[in-house]
Coordinates of C-alpha atoms in Angstrom, one line a residue:
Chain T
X1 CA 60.1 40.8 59.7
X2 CA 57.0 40.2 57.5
X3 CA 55.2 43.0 55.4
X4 CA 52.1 41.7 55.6
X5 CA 50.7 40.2 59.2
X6 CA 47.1 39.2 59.6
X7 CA 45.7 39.2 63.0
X8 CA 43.1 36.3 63.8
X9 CA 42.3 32.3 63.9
X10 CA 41.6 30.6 60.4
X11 CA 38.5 29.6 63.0
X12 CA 36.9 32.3 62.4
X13 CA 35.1 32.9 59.0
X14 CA 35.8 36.3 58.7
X15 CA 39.7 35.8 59.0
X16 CA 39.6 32.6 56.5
X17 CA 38.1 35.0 53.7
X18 CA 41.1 37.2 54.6
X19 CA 43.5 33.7 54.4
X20 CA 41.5 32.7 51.1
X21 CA 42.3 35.7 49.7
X22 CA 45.9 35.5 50.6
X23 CA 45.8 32.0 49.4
X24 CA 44.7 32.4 46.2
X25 CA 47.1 35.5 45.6
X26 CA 50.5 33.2 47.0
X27 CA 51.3 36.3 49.1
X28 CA 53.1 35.3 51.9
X29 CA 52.3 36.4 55.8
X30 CA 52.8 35.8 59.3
X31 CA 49.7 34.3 61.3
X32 CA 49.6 36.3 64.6
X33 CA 46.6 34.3 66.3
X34 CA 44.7 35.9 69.2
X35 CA 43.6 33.6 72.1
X36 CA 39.7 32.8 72.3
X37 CA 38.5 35.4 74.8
X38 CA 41.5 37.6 75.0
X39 CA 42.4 40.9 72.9
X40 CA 46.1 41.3 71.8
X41 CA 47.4 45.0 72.5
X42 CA 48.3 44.8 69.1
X43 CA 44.6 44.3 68.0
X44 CA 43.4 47.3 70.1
X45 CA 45.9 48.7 68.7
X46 CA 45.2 48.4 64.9
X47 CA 41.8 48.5 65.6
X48 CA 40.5 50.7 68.2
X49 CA 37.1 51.1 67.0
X50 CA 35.5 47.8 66.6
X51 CA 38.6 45.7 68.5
X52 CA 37.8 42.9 66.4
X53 CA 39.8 40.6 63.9
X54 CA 40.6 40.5 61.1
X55 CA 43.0 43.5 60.7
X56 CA 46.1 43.0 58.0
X57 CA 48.4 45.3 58.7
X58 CA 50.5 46.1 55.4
X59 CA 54.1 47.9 55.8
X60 CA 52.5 48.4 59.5
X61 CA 49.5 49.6 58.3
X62 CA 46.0 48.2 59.6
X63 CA 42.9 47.4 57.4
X64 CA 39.9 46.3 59.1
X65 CA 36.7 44.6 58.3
X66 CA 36.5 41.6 56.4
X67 CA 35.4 42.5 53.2
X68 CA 37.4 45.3 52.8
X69 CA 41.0 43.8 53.4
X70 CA 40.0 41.1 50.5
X71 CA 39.0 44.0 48.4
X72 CA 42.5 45.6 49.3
X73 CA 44.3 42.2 49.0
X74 CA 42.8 41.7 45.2
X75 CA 43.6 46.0 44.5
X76 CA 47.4 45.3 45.7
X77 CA 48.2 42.2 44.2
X78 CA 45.9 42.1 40.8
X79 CA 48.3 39.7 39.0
X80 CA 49.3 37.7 41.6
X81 CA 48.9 33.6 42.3
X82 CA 45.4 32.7 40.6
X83 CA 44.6 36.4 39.3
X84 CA 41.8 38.9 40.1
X85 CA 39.5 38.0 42.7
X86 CA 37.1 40.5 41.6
X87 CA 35.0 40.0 38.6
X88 CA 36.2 41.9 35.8
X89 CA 32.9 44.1 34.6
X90 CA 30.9 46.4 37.4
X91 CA 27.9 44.6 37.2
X92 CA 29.2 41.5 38.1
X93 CA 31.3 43.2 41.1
X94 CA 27.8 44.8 42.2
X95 CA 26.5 41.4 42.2
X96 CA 28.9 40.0 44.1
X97 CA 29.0 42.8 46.4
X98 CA 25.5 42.3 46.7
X99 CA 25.5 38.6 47.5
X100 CA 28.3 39.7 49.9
X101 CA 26.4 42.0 51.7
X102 CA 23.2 39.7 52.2
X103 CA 25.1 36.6 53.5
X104 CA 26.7 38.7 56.2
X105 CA 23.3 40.7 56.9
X106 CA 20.8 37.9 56.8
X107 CA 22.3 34.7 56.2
X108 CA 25.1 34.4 58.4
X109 CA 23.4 35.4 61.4
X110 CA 20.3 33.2 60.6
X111 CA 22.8 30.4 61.0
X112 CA 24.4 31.3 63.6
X113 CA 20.6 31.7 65.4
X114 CA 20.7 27.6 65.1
X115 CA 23.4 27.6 67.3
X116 CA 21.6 30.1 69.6
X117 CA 18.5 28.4 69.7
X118 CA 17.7 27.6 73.0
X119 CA 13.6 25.7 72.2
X120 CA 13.6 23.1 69.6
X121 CA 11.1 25.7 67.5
X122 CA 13.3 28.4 67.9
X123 CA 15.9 25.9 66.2
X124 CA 13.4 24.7 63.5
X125 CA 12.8 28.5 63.0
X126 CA 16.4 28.8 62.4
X127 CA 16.8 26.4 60.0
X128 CA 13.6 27.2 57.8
X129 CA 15.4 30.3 57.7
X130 CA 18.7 29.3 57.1
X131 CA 17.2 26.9 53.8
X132 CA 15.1 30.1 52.7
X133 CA 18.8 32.0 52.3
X134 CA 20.5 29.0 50.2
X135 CA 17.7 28.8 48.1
X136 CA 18.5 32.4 47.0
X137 CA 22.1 32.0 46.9
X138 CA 21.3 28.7 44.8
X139 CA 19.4 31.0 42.5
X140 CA 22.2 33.7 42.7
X141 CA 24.5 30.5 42.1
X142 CA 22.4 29.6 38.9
X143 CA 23.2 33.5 37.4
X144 CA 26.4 33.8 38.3
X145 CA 28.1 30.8 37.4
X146 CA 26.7 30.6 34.3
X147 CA 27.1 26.9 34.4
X148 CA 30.6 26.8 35.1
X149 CA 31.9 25.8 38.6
X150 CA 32.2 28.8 40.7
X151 CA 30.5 32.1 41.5
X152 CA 33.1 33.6 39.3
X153 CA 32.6 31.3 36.3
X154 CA 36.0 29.8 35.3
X155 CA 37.8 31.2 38.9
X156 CA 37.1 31.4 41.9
X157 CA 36.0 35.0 42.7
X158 CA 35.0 37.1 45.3
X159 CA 31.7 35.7 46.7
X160 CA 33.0 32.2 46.2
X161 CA 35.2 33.6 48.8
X162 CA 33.1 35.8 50.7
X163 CA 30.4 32.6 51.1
X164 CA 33.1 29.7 50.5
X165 CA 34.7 30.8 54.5
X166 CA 31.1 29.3 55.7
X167 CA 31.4 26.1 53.7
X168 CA 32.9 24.0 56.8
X169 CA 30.7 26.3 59.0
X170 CA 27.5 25.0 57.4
X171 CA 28.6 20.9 57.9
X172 CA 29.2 21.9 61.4
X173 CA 26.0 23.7 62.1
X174 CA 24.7 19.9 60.0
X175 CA 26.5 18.2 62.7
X176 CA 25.6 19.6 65.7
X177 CA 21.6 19.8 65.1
X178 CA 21.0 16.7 63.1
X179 CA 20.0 18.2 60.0
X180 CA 20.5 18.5 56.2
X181 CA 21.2 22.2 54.9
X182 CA 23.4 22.0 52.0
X183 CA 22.0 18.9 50.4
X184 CA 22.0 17.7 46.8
X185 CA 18.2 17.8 46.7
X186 CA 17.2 21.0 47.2
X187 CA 20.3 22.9 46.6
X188 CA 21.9 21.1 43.7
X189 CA 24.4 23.9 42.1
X190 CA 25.5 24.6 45.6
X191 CA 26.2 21.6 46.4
X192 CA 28.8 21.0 44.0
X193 CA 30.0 24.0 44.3
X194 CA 31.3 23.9 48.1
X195 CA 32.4 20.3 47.0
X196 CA 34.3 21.9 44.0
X197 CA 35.8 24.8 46.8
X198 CA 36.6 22.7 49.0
X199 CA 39.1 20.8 47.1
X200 CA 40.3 24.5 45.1
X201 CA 44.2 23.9 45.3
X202 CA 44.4 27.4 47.4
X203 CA 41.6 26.4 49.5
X204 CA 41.8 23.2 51.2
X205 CA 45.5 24.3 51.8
X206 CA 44.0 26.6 54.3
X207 CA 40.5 25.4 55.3
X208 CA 40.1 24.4 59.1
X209 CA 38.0 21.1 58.2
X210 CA 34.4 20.3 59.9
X211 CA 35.9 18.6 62.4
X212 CA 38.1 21.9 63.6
X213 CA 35.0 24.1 62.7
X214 CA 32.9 21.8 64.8
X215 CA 34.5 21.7 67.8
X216 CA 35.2 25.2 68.0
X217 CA 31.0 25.8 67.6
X218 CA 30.5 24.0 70.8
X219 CA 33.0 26.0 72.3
X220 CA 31.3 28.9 70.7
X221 CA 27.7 27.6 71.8
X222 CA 28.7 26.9 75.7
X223 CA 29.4 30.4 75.9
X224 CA 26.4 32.1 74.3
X225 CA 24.0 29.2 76.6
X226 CA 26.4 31.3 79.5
X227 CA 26.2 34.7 78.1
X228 CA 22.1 33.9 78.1
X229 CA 22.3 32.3 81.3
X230 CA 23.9 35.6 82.9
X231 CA 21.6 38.2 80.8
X232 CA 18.4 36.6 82.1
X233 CA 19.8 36.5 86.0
X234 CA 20.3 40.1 85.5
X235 CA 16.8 40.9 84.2
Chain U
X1 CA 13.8 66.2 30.2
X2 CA 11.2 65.1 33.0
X3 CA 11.4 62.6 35.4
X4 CA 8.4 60.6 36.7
X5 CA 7.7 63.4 39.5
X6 CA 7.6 66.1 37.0
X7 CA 10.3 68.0 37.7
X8 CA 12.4 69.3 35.3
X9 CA 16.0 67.8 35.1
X10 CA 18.0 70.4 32.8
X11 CA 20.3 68.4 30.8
X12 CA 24.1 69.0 32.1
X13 CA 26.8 70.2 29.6
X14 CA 28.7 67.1 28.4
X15 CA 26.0 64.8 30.1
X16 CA 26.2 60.8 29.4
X17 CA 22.7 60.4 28.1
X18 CA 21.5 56.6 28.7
X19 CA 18.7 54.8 30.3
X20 CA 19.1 55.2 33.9
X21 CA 16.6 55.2 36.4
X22 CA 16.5 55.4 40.4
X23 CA 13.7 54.0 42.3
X24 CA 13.9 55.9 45.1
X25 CA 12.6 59.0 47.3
X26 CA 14.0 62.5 47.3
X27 CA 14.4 62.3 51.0
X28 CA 16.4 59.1 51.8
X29 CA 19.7 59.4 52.9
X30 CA 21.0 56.0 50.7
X31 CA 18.8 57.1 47.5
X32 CA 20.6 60.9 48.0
X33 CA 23.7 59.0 47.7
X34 CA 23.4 57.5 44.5
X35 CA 22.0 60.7 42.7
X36 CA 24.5 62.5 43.9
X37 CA 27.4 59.9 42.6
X38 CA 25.4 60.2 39.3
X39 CA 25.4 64.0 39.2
X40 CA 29.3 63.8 39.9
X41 CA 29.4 61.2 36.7
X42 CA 26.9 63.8 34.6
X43 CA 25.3 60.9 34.4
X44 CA 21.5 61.6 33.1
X45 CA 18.9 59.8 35.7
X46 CA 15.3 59.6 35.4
X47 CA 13.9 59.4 39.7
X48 CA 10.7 56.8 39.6
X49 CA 9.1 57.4 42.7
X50 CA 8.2 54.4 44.6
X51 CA 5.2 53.2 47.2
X52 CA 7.5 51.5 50.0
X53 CA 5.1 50.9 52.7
X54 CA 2.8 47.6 51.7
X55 CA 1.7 47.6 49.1
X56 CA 5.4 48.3 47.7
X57 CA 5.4 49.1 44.2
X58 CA 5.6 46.3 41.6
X59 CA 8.7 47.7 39.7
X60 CA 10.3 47.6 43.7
X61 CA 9.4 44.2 44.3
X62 CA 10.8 42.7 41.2
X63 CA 13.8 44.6 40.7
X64 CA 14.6 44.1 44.4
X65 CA 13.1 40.6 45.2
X66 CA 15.7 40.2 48.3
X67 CA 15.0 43.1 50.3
X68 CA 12.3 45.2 48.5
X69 CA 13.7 48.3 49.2
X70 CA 15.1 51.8 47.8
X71 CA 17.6 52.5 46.5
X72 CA 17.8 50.5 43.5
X73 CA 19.4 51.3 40.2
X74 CA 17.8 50.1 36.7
X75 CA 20.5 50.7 33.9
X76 CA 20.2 48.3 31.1
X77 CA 17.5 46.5 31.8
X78 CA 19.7 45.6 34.8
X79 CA 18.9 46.4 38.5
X80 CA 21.8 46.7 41.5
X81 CA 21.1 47.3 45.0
X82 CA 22.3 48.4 48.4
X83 CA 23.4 52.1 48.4
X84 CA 27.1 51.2 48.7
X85 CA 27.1 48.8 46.0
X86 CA 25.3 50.9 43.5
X87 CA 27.7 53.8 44.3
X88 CA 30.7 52.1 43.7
X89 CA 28.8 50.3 40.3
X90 CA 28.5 54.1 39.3
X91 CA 32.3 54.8 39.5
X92 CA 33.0 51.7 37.8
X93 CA 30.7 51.9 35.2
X94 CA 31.5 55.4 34.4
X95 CA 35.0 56.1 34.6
X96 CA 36.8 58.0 32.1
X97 CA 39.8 56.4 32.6
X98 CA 41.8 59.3 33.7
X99 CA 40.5 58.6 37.3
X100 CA 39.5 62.8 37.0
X101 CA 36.2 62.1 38.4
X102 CA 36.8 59.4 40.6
X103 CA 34.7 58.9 43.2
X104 CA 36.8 55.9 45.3
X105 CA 40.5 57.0 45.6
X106 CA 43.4 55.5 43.6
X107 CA 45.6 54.5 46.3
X108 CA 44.2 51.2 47.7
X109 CA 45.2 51.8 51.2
X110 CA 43.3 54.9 51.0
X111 CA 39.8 52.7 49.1
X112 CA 40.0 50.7 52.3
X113 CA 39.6 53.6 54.6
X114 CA 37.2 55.6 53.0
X115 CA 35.3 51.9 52.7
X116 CA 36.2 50.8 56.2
X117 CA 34.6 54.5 57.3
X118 CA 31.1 54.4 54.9
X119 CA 30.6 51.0 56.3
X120 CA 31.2 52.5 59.7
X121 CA 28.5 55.5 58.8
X122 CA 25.9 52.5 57.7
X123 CA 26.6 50.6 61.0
X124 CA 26.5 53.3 63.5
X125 CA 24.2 56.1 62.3
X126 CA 21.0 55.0 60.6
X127 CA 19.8 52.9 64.0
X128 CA 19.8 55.4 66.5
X129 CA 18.8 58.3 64.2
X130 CA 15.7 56.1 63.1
X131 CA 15.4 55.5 67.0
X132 CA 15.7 59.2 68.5
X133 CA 13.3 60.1 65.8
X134 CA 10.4 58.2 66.3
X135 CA 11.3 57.7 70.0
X136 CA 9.5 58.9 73.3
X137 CA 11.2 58.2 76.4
X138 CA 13.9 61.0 77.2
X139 CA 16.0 58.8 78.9
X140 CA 16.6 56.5 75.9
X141 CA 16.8 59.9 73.8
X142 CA 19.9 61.1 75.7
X143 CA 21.5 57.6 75.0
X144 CA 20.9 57.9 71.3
X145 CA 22.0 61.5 70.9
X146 CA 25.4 60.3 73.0
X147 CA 25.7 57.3 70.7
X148 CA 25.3 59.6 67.6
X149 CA 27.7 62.4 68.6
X150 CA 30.2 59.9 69.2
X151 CA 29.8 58.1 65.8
X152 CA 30.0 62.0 64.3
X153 CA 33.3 62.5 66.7
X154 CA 35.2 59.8 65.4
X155 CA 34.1 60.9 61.9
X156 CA 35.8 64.1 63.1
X157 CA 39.0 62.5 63.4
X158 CA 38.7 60.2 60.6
X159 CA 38.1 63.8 58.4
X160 CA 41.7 64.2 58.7
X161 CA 43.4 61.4 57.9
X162 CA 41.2 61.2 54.8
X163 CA 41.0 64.7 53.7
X164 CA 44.9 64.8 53.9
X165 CA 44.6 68.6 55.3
X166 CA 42.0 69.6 52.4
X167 CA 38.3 70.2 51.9
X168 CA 36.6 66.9 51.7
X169 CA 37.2 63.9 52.6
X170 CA 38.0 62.9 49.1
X171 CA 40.7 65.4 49.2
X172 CA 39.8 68.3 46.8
X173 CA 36.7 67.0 45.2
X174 CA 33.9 65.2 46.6
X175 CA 34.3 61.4 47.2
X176 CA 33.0 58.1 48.4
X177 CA 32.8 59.2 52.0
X178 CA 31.6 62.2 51.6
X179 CA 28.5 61.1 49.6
X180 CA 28.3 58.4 52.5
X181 CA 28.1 60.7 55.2
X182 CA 26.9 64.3 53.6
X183 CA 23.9 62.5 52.4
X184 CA 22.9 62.3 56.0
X185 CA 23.2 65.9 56.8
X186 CA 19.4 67.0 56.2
X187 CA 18.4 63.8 58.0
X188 CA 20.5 64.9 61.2
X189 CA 19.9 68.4 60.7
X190 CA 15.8 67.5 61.2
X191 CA 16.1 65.4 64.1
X192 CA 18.0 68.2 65.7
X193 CA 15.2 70.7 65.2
X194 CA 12.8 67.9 65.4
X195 CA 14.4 66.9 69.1
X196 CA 16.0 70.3 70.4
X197 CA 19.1 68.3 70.4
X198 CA 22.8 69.1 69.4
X199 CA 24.5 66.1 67.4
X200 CA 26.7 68.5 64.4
X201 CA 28.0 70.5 67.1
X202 CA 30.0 73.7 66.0
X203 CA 31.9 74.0 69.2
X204 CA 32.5 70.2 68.9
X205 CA 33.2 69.1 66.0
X206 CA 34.7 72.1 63.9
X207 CA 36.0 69.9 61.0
X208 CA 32.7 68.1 60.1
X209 CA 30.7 71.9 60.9
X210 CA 33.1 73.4 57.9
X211 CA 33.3 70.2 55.6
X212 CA 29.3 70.4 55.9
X213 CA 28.5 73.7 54.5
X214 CA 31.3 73.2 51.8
X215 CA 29.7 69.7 50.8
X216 CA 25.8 71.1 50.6
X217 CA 27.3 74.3 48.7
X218 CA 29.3 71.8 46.0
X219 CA 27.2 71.9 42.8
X220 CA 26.3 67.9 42.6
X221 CA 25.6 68.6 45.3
X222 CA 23.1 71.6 45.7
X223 CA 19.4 70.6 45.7
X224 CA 19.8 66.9 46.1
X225 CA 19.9 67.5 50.4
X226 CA 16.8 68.4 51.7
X227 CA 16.6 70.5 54.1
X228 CA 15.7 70.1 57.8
X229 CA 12.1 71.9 57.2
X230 CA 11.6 69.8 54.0
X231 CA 12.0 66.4 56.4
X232 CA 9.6 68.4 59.1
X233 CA 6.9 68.3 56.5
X234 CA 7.1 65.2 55.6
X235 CA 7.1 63.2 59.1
X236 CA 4.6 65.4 59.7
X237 CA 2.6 64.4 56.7
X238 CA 3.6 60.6 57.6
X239 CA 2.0 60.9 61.3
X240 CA -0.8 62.6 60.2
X241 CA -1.3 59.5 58.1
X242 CA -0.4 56.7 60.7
X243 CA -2.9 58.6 63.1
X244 CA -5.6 58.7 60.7
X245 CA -5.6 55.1 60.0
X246 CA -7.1 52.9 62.5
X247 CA -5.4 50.2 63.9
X248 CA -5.2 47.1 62.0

């Protein structure tokens, strides 16, 4: 029976940054996946208040929220597989909390909004928006890195996984709109950089490629064009 | 020592003395928290009061191009931001070692809860405070008041598995969730006076009613929570404003 079980689909972002973190520690776990559009008991279970995944669960206790189980991962395994996933000094951690915090505030949603985007402005919208956000994390990129190849310098570190889950995500979103986001021109550093974390030994091992990611976001996109559909009849 | 608002800031005994400023406002829930983390660190703080409504202040803009907002912390000649982040920067940067005055647990497993729960403070409470204060319809008031008191009732819940049977829910001392949640007490208290509406109910929620007056009577503590009068006057002073000012 394993000690450590994460509940969720590598599909979803939010559960690859807890399977990144994994990853890069060699901690072993068992996968339970929960079916698109159905709640495990064992999910309302471990997490009664937002009934959402990820949850680890770690000698059968739950941890919940994304950014919180890789800070947990990194506290309980420090020396474990490629090291600390945290930077080392407290400025750097608040920079990469930071970071952390703004992708999943303001630029995460403002990619998912392409997918949303039911007029062809409110697309364009979406997109302007989306290439405002990588210009600052390009900038934040720039800082950080400190010419070296990842967020965390030498290693990959916390906001190279707490962005890096999107990487696939962002060719996907490429994909199904027609249009370049994360191109060498405008976005140089971070542009090698997804390359570079793409092909991180403890990443591609567990990266759903574009392909996955894509077809899931159709999946994804009939449903909110359903979920719209139903909210206007109502209105 | 003064800060830039003029009032006097007594040096503590044994006080780190360093260049720290806040840009913040006395009143704000998120810039209470981090003076409150620096008091418990007897770290010394300078408070720069800054102009958040347009025009924002210059030193807000540039140390806090992203979102242009307070709190932010200058230390350095650097600048962190988001309430949470500079808190947590604070126990990092100034921890003794022993983990004495610790402000995030040791235990991880115990980190993750008090983190899980300050995220769940930030996601559930701000909104429909904000939204029941400035409000007008009374039927969307009861619905915020509902949403809050439940938000406050799991809090209830979650005081025990955190506290572990003692004061705070840091256990004996004021911690991380604490700060989270305790620097929303003047905020809440004024909208219930404001709105003749219960949300820390005594009969309700016992825990939270006790762990409240323990946590404004802590001494990094006192002084730092306005009071629910001290917010009247100052919405008050803000609508006078808005009212004055013609429409754009």
């Amino acid at each position: 029976m394993a000690d450590v079980k994460l509940i969720g689909s590598p599909l979803s972002p939010y559960v690859l940054r807890a399977i990144l973190a994994l990853s890069l520690k060699k901690v072993e776990y068992e996968l339970l996946e929960e079916k698109f559009g159905e709640k495990s008991e064992l999910l309302l279970k471990s997490n009664p208040i937002y009934k959402k995944i990820p949850v680890l669960i770690h000698h059968d206790r739950p941890i919940c929220e994304s950014a919180v189980i890789v800070e947990y991962i990194d506290e309980v395994w420090p020396e474990s597989g490629f090291g600390a996933i945290l930077p080392a000094d407290a400025y750097h951690r608040a920079l990469h909390r930071f970071w952390t915090y703004y992708v999943d505030d303001k630029w995460f949603p403002s990619l998912v909004a392409i997918g949303k985007a039911e007029t062809e402005e409110a697309k364009a919208e979406a997109v302007e928006r989306v290439r405002a956000g990588l210009l600052l994390l390009e900038e934040a990129f720039v800082k950080l890195s400190e010419g070296k190849a990842f967020f965390g310098g030498d290693r990959v570190a916390f906001l190279d996984v707490m962005f890096g889950c999107f990487v696939n995500w962002i060719v996907a979103a490429e994909e199904l709109v027609s249009v370049e986001l994360l191109d060498e021109a405008t976005v140089p550093a971070l542009h090698g950089w997804a390359v570079r974390f793409r092909e991180h030994e403890a990443v591609k091992e567990v990266m759903p490629d574009s392909g996955r990611v894509l077809g899931f976001l159709k999946i994804l996109q009939a449903k909110w064009k359903a979920d719209a559909a139903a909210a206007k009849k109502k209105l | 020592m003064y800060s830039a608002t003029g009032i006097n800031c007594t040096p503590m005994a044994g006080a780190v003395v360093e260049d720290v400023k806040v840009l913040g406002l006395p009143l704000i829930p998120f810039v209470i928290r981090v003076l409150i983390a620096l008091r418990l660190k007897r770290v010394e703080y300078e408070l720069v009061e800054v102009q958040i409504a347009e025009p924002k202040s210059e030193i807000l803009v540039k140390s806090n191009p992203v979102y242009k907002k307070i709190p932010v912390l200058l230390h350095r000649g650097k600048s962190i931001c988001e309430s949470a982040v500079i808190v947590q920067y604070i126990d990092e940067e100034w921890s003794d070692g022993s983990g004495s005055s610790s402000i995030l647990p040791a235990d991880p497993f115990d980190r993750a809860l008090v983190r899980f729960w300050a995220a769940y403070i930030d996601d559930k409470l701000p909104a429909p405070v904000r939204a029941l204060r400035w409000g007008t319809e009374a039927e969307k008031a009861a619905e915020l008041a509902g949403q809050i008191r439940q938000a406050l009732g799991l809090l209830e819940e979650a005081f025990v598995e955190c506290g572990k049977g003692k004061g705070f829910f840091g256990g004996d001392a004021v911690g991380y969730l604490d700060i989270a949640l305790g620097s929303c007490l003047g905020w809440i208290r004024a909208l219930e006076k404001a709105k003749s509406v219960k949300l820390l109910d005594a009969e309700k929620l016992p825990r939270l009613t006790g762990w409240a007056e323990r946590f404004l009577a802590e001494e990094s503590v006192k002084g730092l929570v306005p009071d629910a009068d001290e917010y009247q006057k100052f919405y008050a002073a803000a609508e006078a404003r808005t009212s004055a000012t013609p429409a754009a």
